Short mmCIF file of C-alpha atoms in Angstrom, two decimals:
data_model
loop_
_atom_site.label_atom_id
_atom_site.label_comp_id
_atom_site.label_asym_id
_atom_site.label_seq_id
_atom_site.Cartn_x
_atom_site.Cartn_y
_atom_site.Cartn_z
CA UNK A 1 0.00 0.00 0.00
CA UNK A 2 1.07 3.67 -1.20
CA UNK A 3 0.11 6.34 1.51
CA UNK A 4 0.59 9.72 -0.14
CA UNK A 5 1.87 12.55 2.26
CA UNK A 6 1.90 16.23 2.08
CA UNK A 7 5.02 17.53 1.17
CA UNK A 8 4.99 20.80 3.75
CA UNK A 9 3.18 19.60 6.75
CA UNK A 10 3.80 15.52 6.67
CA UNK A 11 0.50 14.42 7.18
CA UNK A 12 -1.30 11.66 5.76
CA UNK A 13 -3.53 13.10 3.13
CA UNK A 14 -4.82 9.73 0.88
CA UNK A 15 -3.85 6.54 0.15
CA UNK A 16 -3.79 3.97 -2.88
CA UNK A 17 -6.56 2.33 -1.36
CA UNK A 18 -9.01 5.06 -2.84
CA UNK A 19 -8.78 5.84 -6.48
CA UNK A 20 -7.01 8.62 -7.68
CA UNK A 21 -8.12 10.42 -10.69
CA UNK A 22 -5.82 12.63 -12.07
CA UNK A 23 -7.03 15.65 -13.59
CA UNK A 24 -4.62 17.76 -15.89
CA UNK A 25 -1.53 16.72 -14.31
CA UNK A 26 -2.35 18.89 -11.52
CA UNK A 27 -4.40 17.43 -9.19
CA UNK A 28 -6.32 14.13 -7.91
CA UNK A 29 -9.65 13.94 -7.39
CA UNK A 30 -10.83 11.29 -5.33
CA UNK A 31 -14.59 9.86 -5.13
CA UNK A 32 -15.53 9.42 -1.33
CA UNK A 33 -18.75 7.90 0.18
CA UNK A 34 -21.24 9.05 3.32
CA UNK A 35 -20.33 6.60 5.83
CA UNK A 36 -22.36 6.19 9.30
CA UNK A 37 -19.99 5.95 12.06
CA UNK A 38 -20.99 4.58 15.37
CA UNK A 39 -19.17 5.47 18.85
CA UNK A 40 -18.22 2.36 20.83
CA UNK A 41 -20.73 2.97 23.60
CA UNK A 42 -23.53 2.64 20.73
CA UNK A 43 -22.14 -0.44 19.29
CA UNK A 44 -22.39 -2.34 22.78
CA UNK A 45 -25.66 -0.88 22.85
CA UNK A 46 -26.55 -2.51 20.01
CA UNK A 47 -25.46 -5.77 20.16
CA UNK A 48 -27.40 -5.73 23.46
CA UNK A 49 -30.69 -4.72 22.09
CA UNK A 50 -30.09 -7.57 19.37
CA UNK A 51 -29.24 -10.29 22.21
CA UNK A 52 -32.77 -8.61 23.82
CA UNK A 53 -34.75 -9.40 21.13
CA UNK A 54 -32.91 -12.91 20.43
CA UNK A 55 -34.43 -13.73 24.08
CA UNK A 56 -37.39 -12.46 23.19
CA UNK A 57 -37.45 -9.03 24.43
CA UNK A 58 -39.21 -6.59 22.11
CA UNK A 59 -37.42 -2.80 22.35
CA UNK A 60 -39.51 -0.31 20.61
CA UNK A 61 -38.41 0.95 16.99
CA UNK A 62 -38.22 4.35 19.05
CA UNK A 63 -36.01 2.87 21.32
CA UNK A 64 -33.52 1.89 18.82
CA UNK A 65 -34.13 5.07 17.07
CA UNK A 66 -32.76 6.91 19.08
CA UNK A 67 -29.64 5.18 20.49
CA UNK A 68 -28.22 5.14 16.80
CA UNK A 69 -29.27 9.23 16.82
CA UNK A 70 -27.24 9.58 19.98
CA UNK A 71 -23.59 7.78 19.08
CA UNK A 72 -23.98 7.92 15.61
CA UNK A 73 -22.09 10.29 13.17
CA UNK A 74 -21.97 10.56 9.09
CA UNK A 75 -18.77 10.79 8.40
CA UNK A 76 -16.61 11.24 4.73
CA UNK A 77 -14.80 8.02 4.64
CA UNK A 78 -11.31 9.96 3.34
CA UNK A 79 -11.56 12.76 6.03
CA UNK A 80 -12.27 10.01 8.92
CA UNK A 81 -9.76 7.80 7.82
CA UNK A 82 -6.99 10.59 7.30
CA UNK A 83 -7.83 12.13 10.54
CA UNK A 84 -8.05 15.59 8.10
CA UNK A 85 -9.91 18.55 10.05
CA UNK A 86 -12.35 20.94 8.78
CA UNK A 87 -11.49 24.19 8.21
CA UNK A 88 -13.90 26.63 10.15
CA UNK A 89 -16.83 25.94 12.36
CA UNK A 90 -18.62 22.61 11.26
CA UNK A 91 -21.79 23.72 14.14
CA UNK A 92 -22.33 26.86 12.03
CA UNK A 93 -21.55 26.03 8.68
CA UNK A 94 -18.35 28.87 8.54
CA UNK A 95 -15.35 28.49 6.92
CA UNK A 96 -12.27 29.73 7.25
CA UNK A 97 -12.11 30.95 3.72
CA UNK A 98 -14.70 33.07 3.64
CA UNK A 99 -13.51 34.52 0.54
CA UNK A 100 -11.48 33.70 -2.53
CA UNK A 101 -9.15 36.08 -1.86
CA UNK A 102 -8.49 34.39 1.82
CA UNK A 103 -8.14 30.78 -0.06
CA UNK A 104 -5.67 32.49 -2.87
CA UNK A 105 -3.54 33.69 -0.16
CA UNK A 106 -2.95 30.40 1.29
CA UNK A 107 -2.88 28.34 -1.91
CA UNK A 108 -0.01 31.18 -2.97
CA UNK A 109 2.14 30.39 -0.13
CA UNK A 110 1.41 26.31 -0.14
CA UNK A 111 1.91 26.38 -4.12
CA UNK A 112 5.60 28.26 -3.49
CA UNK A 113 6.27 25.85 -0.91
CA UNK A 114 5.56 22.88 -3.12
CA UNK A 115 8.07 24.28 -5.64
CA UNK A 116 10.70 24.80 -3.38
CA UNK A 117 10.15 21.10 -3.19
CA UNK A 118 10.45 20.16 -6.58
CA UNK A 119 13.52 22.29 -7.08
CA UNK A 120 15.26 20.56 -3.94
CA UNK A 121 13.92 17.33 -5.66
CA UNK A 122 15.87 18.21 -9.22
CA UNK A 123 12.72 19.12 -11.19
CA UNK A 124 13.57 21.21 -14.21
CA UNK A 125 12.19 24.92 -15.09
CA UNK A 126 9.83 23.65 -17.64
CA UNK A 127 8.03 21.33 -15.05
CA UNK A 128 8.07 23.85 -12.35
CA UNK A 129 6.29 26.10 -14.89
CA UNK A 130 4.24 23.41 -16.00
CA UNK A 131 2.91 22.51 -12.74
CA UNK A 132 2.80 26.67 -12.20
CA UNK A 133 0.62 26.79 -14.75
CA UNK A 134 -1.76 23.78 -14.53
CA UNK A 135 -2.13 24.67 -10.91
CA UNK A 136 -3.19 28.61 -11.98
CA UNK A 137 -5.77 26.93 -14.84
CA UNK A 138 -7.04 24.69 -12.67
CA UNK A 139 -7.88 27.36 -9.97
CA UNK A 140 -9.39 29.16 -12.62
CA UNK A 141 -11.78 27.20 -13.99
CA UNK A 142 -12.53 24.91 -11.08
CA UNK A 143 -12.41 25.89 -8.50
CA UNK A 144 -12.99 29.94 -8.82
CA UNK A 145 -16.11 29.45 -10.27
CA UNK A 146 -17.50 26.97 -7.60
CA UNK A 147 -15.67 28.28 -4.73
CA UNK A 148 -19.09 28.41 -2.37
CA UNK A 149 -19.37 24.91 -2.83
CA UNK A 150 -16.01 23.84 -1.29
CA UNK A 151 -15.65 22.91 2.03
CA UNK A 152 -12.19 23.00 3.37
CA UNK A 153 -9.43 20.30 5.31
CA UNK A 154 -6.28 20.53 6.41
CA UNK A 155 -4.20 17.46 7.70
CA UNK A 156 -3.78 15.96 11.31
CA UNK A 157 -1.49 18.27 12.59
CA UNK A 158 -3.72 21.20 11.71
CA UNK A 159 -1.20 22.87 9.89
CA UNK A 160 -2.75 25.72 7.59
CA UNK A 161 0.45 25.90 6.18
CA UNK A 162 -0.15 22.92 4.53
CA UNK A 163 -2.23 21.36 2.02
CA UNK A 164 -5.35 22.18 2.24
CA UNK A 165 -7.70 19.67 0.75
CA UNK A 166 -11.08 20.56 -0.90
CA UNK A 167 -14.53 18.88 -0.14
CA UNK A 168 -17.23 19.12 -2.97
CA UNK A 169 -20.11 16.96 -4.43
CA UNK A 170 -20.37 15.54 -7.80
CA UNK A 171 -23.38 17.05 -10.05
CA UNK A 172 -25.68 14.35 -8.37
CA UNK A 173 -25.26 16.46 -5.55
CA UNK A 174 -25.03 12.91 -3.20
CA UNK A 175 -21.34 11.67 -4.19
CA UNK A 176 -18.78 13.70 -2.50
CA UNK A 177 -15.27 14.21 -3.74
CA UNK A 178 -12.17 15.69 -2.62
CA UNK A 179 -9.42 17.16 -4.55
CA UNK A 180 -5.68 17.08 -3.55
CA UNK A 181 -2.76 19.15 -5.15
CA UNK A 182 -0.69 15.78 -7.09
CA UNK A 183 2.41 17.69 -6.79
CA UNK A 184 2.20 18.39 -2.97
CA UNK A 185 2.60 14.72 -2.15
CA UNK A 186 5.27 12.31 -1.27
CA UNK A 187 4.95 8.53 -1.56
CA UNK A 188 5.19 6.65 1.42
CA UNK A 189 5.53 2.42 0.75
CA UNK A 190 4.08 0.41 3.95
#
C-alpha cells in the first residue's frame, strides 16, 4: 500500500486504497462515500438490544431510534480515515475561507512551498512552470467558479500551512469528492 503525504506539513492526506483520478496533471480527485460511524458505547448498545430481542425481548423501533441518533455520526470516509480537520466551524456552517481572496492567499504560499520542493527534488524549469501553470488553470476554472461549494481540510497536525484539501459533491449532488494538489505529495511504501 502507497500512503501519499503532504510535502509541507507531513500528514497523511490519501492513500492507494481510494482511487485517484488525475485531472490535468495537476491534481487528484478522489470519489468518497457518506459513511455512518458509530461510537463504541452505541455499538455495545446494540449488540445488546439484538441479544434482547434474540431472548425475546421486544425494544420499541423508538427505542432503537434513538440510540443510533445519539452515538452515531456521518462521516466522509477519506476525512475520517486521514484524521483531516475541517477548516472553520462545522456547528455553524463557517469556513475559514470566507472569501477567494483568503483561499488564494494560502494556496499562494502552499503552491511556493511545493516548488521549493520540486527544485530541492531536481525538477527542471519547464516542469516547475508546468505545474505553475496547470495549478493557476485549474484554480481558474474549477475551482474559482464553484468556490461556495467547497468545504475545506487541512491534515492531522492542523497545519494551515499545509495542504489544504477541498470537499465538494459531484453534479448528483449525493457523491462527495475531494481534490488534492498531485504535486504536494510524497509517496510513502508500507
Amino acid at each position: 500500500m502507497i500512503i501519499y503525504k503532504d510535502v509541507v506539513s507531513g500528514d497523511e492526506i490519501i492513500s492507494d486504497t481510494w482511487e485517484l483520478k488525475e485531472i490535468d496533471d495537476v491534481v487528484y480527485e478522489i470519489d468518497c462515500k457518506k459513511l455512518l460511524k458509530i461510537s463504541a458505547m452505541l455499538l455495545s448498545l446494540s449488540l445488546n438490544l439484538v441479544r434482547a430481542i434474540d431472548i425475546g425481548a421486544n425494544p420499541s423501533a423508538e427505542e432503537q431510534e434513538e440510540a443510533l441518533e445519539e452515538g452515531s455520526k456521518q462521516v466522509i470516509d477519506v476525512v475520517d480515515a486521514f484524521r483531516l480537520n475541517f477548516l472553520g466551524d462545522e456547528a455553524s456552517g463557517t469556513r475559514l475561507f470566507g472569501t477567494k481572496k483568503d483561499y488564494m492567499s494560502q494556496l499562494k504560499t502552499y503552491l511556493k512551498k511545493v516548488i521549493e520542493k520540486l527544485k530541492e527534488n531536481g525538477a527542471d524549469e519547464d516542469a516547475v512552470k508546468k505545474f505553475q501553470t496547470g495549478a493557476q488553470n485549474y484554480y481558474t476554472k474549477k475551482i474559482a467558479p464553484n468556490f461556495k461549494d467547497f468545504d475545506f481540510y487541512t491534515g492531522e497536525s492542523m497545519d494551515t500551512d499545509g495542504m489544504v484539501v477541498l470537499l465538494n459533491y459531484r453534479d448528483d449532488g449525493i457523491t462527495p469528492y475531494v481534490t488534492i494538489w498531485k504535486y504536494g505529495l510524497t509517496e510513502m511504501k508500507v
